[in-house]
Coordinates of C-alpha atoms in Angstrom, one line a residue:
Chain A
M1 CA 145.9 141.4 107.2
G2 CA 149.3 141.5 108.9
M3 CA 148.0 143.9 111.5
N4 CA 148.6 141.5 114.3
R5 CA 152.1 140.2 113.9
T6 CA 151.9 137.4 116.5
S7 CA 148.6 136.0 115.3
S8 CA 149.7 135.9 111.7
D9 CA 153.0 134.2 112.7
S10 CA 151.1 131.5 114.6
T11 CA 148.8 131.1 111.6
W12 CA 151.8 130.4 109.5
L13 CA 153.1 127.9 111.9
R14 CA 149.8 126.1 112.0
L15 CA 149.6 126.1 108.2
V16 CA 153.1 124.6 107.9
T17 CA 152.4 121.9 110.6
S18 CA 149.0 121.1 109.0
S19 CA 150.6 120.7 105.6
L20 CA 153.7 118.9 106.8
P21 CA 152.2 115.4 106.5
V22 CA 151.4 116.3 102.9
A23 CA 155.0 117.3 102.4
F24 CA 156.2 113.9 103.7
G25 CA 154.0 112.3 101.0
Y26 CA 154.3 114.8 98.1
I27 CA 158.1 115.3 98.2
P28 CA 159.1 111.6 97.8
L29 CA 156.2 110.9 95.4
G30 CA 157.2 114.1 93.4
L31 CA 160.8 112.9 93.4
A32 CA 159.7 109.5 92.0
F33 CA 157.6 111.3 89.3
G34 CA 160.5 113.5 88.3
V35 CA 162.9 110.5 88.0
L36 CA 160.4 108.6 85.9
L37 CA 159.5 111.5 83.6
T38 CA 163.2 112.4 82.8
G39 CA 163.9 108.7 82.4
L40 CA 161.8 109.0 79.2
G41 CA 164.4 111.5 77.8
V42 CA 162.2 114.5 78.6
A43 CA 163.9 117.8 79.7
W44 CA 163.8 118.3 83.5
W45 CA 161.6 121.4 83.5
W46 CA 158.7 119.5 82.0
A47 CA 158.3 118.0 85.4
T48 CA 158.1 121.4 86.9
I49 CA 155.6 122.6 84.3
M50 CA 153.4 119.6 84.7
S51 CA 153.3 119.9 88.5
L52 CA 152.4 123.6 88.1
V53 CA 149.7 123.3 85.5
V54 CA 148.3 119.8 85.9
F55 CA 148.9 119.3 89.6
A56 CA 147.2 115.9 89.8
G57 CA 149.6 113.2 91.2
S58 CA 147.9 110.1 89.9
A59 CA 147.3 111.6 86.5
Q60 CA 150.9 112.7 86.2
F61 CA 152.1 109.2 86.9
L62 CA 149.6 108.0 84.3
A63 CA 151.1 110.6 81.9
V64 CA 154.5 108.8 82.2
S65 CA 153.1 105.6 81.0
L66 CA 151.0 107.4 78.3
L67 CA 154.2 109.1 77.0
A68 CA 156.1 105.9 77.1
A69 CA 153.4 104.3 75.0
G70 CA 153.3 107.3 72.6
A71 CA 149.6 108.1 73.5
S72 CA 147.9 111.1 71.7
P73 CA 146.8 114.3 73.6
L74 CA 143.2 113.0 73.2
D75 CA 144.0 109.7 74.9
A76 CA 145.6 111.8 77.7
F77 CA 142.6 114.0 77.9
V78 CA 140.1 111.2 78.3
A79 CA 142.3 109.2 80.7
T80 CA 142.8 112.2 82.9
L81 CA 139.1 113.1 82.8
L82 CA 138.2 109.6 84.0
L83 CA 140.9 109.4 86.6
N84 CA 140.0 112.8 88.1
L85 CA 136.2 112.5 88.0
R86 CA 136.3 112.0 91.8
H87 CA 137.2 115.7 92.1
I88 CA 133.5 116.5 91.3
F89 CA 132.5 115.0 94.6
Y90 CA 135.2 117.1 96.4
G91 CA 133.9 120.3 94.9
L92 CA 130.3 119.3 95.7
T93 CA 131.3 118.8 99.4
L94 CA 133.1 122.2 99.6
L95 CA 130.7 124.2 97.5
D96 CA 129.6 126.7 100.1
R97 CA 132.9 127.0 101.8
Y98 CA 134.7 127.8 98.5
R99 CA 132.0 130.2 97.4
A100 CA 132.7 132.2 100.5
L101 CA 136.3 132.7 99.5
G102 CA 135.5 135.3 96.8
R103 CA 137.5 135.6 93.6
S104 CA 140.6 133.9 95.0
R105 CA 138.6 130.6 95.0
T106 CA 139.7 130.1 91.4
Y107 CA 143.2 129.0 92.5
A108 CA 141.8 127.0 95.5
I109 CA 139.5 125.1 93.1
F110 CA 142.3 124.5 90.6
G111 CA 144.5 123.1 93.3
L112 CA 142.0 120.9 95.0
T113 CA 143.9 117.6 95.3
D114 CA 142.9 114.4 97.3
E115 CA 145.2 115.6 100.1
T116 CA 144.1 119.2 100.3
F117 CA 140.5 118.0 100.2
S118 CA 141.1 115.6 103.0
L119 CA 142.7 118.3 105.1
L120 CA 139.8 120.7 104.5
A121 CA 137.1 118.0 105.0
G122 CA 138.8 116.7 108.1
Q123 CA 138.7 120.1 109.9
P124 CA 136.0 122.7 110.4
P125 CA 136.4 126.1 108.6
Q126 CA 139.0 128.4 110.2
K127 CA 138.7 132.0 111.5
S128 CA 140.2 133.6 108.4
D129 CA 139.2 130.7 106.1
R130 CA 140.3 132.4 102.9
N131 CA 143.9 132.7 103.9
W132 CA 143.8 129.2 105.4
V133 CA 142.4 127.5 102.3
L134 CA 144.7 129.4 99.9
G135 CA 147.7 128.9 102.1
L136 CA 147.2 125.2 102.4
T137 CA 146.6 124.8 98.7
A138 CA 149.7 126.8 97.7
L139 CA 151.9 125.1 100.3
N140 CA 150.8 121.7 99.2
Q141 CA 151.5 122.6 95.6
F142 CA 154.9 124.0 96.6
W143 CA 155.9 120.6 98.1
W144 CA 154.7 118.8 94.9
V145 CA 156.5 121.2 92.5
A146 CA 159.7 121.1 94.6
G147 CA 159.7 117.3 94.9
S148 CA 159.1 116.7 91.2
T149 CA 161.7 119.4 90.1
L150 CA 164.3 117.9 92.5
G151 CA 163.6 114.4 91.2
A152 CA 163.9 115.5 87.6
L153 CA 167.2 117.2 88.3
L154 CA 168.7 114.6 90.5
G155 CA 167.5 111.6 88.5
H156 CA 168.6 108.3 90.2
S157 CA 171.3 109.9 92.3
I158 CA 169.1 110.7 95.3
P159 CA 171.4 110.1 98.3
F160 CA 169.0 108.6 100.9
S161 CA 166.4 105.9 101.1
T162 CA 162.9 107.4 101.1
E163 CA 161.4 103.9 100.9
G164 CA 158.2 103.9 102.9
L165 CA 158.0 107.7 103.4
A166 CA 154.9 108.0 101.2
F167 CA 153.0 106.0 103.9
A168 CA 152.6 109.5 105.4
L169 CA 149.7 110.0 103.0
T170 CA 147.9 106.9 104.2
A171 CA 148.5 108.0 107.8
L172 CA 147.2 111.5 106.9
F173 CA 144.0 110.0 105.5
A174 CA 143.6 107.8 108.5
V175 CA 144.1 110.7 111.0
L176 CA 141.6 112.9 109.2
L177 CA 139.1 110.0 109.1
V178 CA 139.4 109.6 112.9
E179 CA 138.8 113.3 113.2
Q180 CA 135.8 113.2 111.0
L181 CA 134.4 110.2 112.7
S182 CA 134.8 111.8 116.2
R183 CA 132.3 114.4 115.0
G184 CA 129.6 111.8 114.5
F185 CA 128.9 109.4 111.6
R186 CA 126.3 107.0 110.2
I187 CA 127.6 103.4 110.4
S188 CA 125.5 102.4 107.4
S189 CA 127.3 104.9 105.1
L190 CA 130.7 103.5 106.2
A191 CA 129.5 99.9 105.8
G192 CA 128.3 100.9 102.4
A193 CA 131.8 102.3 101.5
V194 CA 133.6 99.2 102.7
A195 CA 131.2 97.0 100.6
A196 CA 131.7 99.3 97.6
A197 CA 135.5 99.1 98.1
A198 CA 135.4 95.3 98.2
L199 CA 133.2 95.2 95.1
C200 CA 135.5 97.6 93.2
L201 CA 138.7 95.8 94.3
V202 CA 137.3 92.7 92.6
L203 CA 135.8 94.3 89.5
L204 CA 138.0 97.4 88.9
P205 CA 141.2 97.1 90.9
G206 CA 143.3 99.3 88.7
K207 CA 143.6 103.1 88.4
Y208 CA 139.9 103.7 88.2
F209 CA 139.3 102.0 91.6
L210 CA 138.8 105.3 93.5
I211 CA 136.2 106.9 91.2
A212 CA 134.3 103.6 90.9
A213 CA 134.3 103.1 94.7
I214 CA 133.2 106.7 95.4
G215 CA 130.5 106.5 92.7
V216 CA 129.1 103.2 94.1
S217 CA 129.2 104.6 97.7
A218 CA 127.4 107.8 96.6
L219 CA 124.7 105.8 94.9
F220 CA 124.3 103.8 98.1
L221 CA 124.1 107.0 100.2
C222 CA 121.3 108.2 97.9
C223 CA 119.3 105.1 98.7
L224 CA 119.6 105.5 102.5
P225 CA 116.5 106.7 104.3
P226 CA 116.8 110.3 105.5
R227 CA 118.4 110.8 108.9
V228 CA 116.0 111.6 111.7
A229 CA 116.5 115.2 112.8
E230 CA 118.8 115.4 115.9
Chain B
M1 CA 164.0 113.1 73.1
K2 CA 160.3 113.8 72.8
D3 CA 158.9 116.4 70.4
P4 CA 158.2 119.5 72.5
L5 CA 155.0 120.4 70.6
Q6 CA 153.6 116.9 71.2
L7 CA 154.5 117.2 74.9
A8 CA 153.0 120.6 75.2
L9 CA 149.7 119.4 73.7
L10 CA 149.6 116.4 76.0
V11 CA 150.3 118.5 79.1
G12 CA 147.7 121.1 77.9
A13 CA 145.1 118.3 77.4
M14 CA 145.7 116.9 80.9
A15 CA 145.6 120.3 82.5
A16 CA 142.2 121.0 80.7
A17 CA 140.8 117.7 81.9
T18 CA 141.8 118.4 85.5
V19 CA 140.4 121.9 85.4
I20 CA 137.1 120.5 84.1
T21 CA 136.7 117.9 86.8
R22 CA 137.7 120.4 89.6
F23 CA 135.5 123.3 88.4
L24 CA 132.4 121.5 87.2
P25 CA 130.5 121.6 90.5
F26 CA 131.1 125.3 90.7
W27 CA 130.0 125.9 87.1
L28 CA 126.6 124.1 87.5
P29 CA 123.6 126.1 88.7
A30 CA 123.5 126.3 92.5
R31 CA 119.8 125.3 92.6
W32 CA 120.7 121.8 91.3
F33 CA 122.3 121.1 94.6
E34 CA 119.5 122.4 96.9
N35 CA 117.8 119.1 97.6
R36 CA 117.8 116.4 100.2
L37 CA 119.9 114.0 98.1
V38 CA 122.8 116.4 97.7
R39 CA 122.5 117.4 101.4
T40 CA 122.8 113.8 102.4
L41 CA 125.8 113.4 100.1
R42 CA 127.5 116.4 101.4
E43 CA 127.0 115.3 105.0
S44 CA 128.2 111.7 104.6
L45 CA 130.6 111.9 101.7
P46 CA 133.7 113.4 103.5
A47 CA 134.0 110.4 105.9
V48 CA 133.2 108.0 103.1
I49 CA 135.8 109.5 100.8
L50 CA 138.5 109.6 103.6
L51 CA 137.8 105.9 104.3
L52 CA 138.1 105.1 100.6
L53 CA 141.3 107.1 100.3
V54 CA 142.8 105.0 103.1
I55 CA 141.8 101.8 101.3
Y56 CA 142.9 103.2 97.9
S57 CA 146.4 104.0 99.2
L58 CA 146.8 100.5 100.6
K59 CA 145.1 98.5 97.9
D60 CA 148.2 97.3 96.1
T61 CA 149.8 95.9 99.3
P62 CA 150.9 92.3 98.6
V63 CA 149.3 90.1 101.2
T64 CA 150.0 86.6 99.9
A65 CA 153.7 86.5 100.6
A66 CA 156.0 87.8 103.5
P67 CA 155.4 90.3 105.1
W68 CA 151.7 89.7 104.3
G69 CA 150.8 93.3 104.6
L70 CA 151.7 93.3 108.3
P71 CA 153.9 96.5 108.2
E72 CA 150.9 98.4 106.7
L73 CA 148.5 96.9 109.2
V74 CA 150.7 97.5 112.3
S75 CA 151.7 101.0 111.3
L76 CA 148.1 102.0 110.5
G77 CA 147.0 100.6 113.9
V78 CA 149.7 102.7 115.5
V79 CA 148.6 105.8 113.7
V80 CA 145.0 105.3 114.8
A81 CA 145.9 104.4 118.4
L82 CA 148.3 107.4 118.7
H83 CA 145.6 109.7 117.3
V84 CA 142.8 108.4 119.6
W85 CA 145.3 108.8 122.5
R86 CA 147.0 112.1 121.9
R87 CA 144.9 113.8 119.3
N88 CA 148.0 115.4 117.7
A89 CA 148.0 114.8 113.9
L90 CA 151.7 115.4 113.5
I91 CA 152.7 112.9 116.3
S92 CA 150.3 110.3 114.9
I93 CA 151.5 110.7 111.3
A94 CA 155.2 111.0 112.1
G95 CA 155.1 108.1 114.5
G96 CA 153.3 105.7 112.2
T97 CA 155.3 106.7 109.1
A98 CA 158.7 106.4 111.0
L99 CA 157.6 102.9 112.2
Y100 CA 156.6 101.9 108.7
M101 CA 159.9 103.1 107.2
V102 CA 161.9 101.2 109.8
L103 CA 159.8 98.1 109.1
V104 CA 160.1 98.1 105.3
Q105 CA 163.8 99.2 105.3
T106 CA 165.1 96.7 108.0
K107 CA 162.7 93.9 107.1
P108 CA 162.5 92.3 110.6
W109 CA 160.6 89.3 109.2
T110 CA 163.7 88.1 107.4
W111 CA 165.7 88.0 110.7
F112 CA 164.2 84.7 111.8
P113 CA 164.2 81.5 109.7
F114 CA 160.7 80.1 109.9

């Protein structure tokens, strides 16, 4: 590592450009989380700690409402477990790629958010994949920790309007979907996902929408006939 | 002010739950995943999950009143068109997001009385 200065410099640049869309999403969302958490009368550094050790955006927003309602740690445990069940499918998809990372995969698995997963699933493995995966995971967590800490410190005195900035995450998912589809896809699996999403929007439109829709889609995929060998 | 011990327990419980969901596939025996079903899932799930993440991130868009979800629809269309055209993720994402921010902050649909 570090033998070839120019190549490691360009890897850094590629890492930062790849994770920049995540920064556009994580920093404003982190700011919002920090503002909401300290709004409950909690010291600012709790936002930093949560973003360091929980590092799950939707669960942390859920924690704000749980805290406000005076929920118990057990309530928080069950709610987070249900909300994050979707991560099982992410790990399943990246099983071999992460096993190849060696011991350092522990951090990569710990930090596998929706956005890091989508970046990895949307692109093929890189030449030095270990540095790539760890770098992306750490950089993405850095944006999230920085955003939430800043939000907790600044409170409501943020000087500019970030309204709409979090659309960057939607755009990121869409771009990675286009990338993924350009490498070939089964129309039946996508149709199944749209149907599953429609069903879950009606039956479970709340915070468990994503795990329900992924679960129904996975069930549907299991029922599809095997693909003819190409 | 919340009780710090209560807070620490809550944060610890949430961290434990997140670790369980993220590590579970790696803790289970590898041979459980060596079958056709899991292979199909691993092949098709990435695109399916990305599609569901797009839907998930837009699902709370209000569509029954002005602007009827049009900023989201137009900006998403621009993201996809830019990406199919230039194949540069940063241009597609920055272009679509900038357009979306201008749309929701300037609210052009309020300029004309219908």
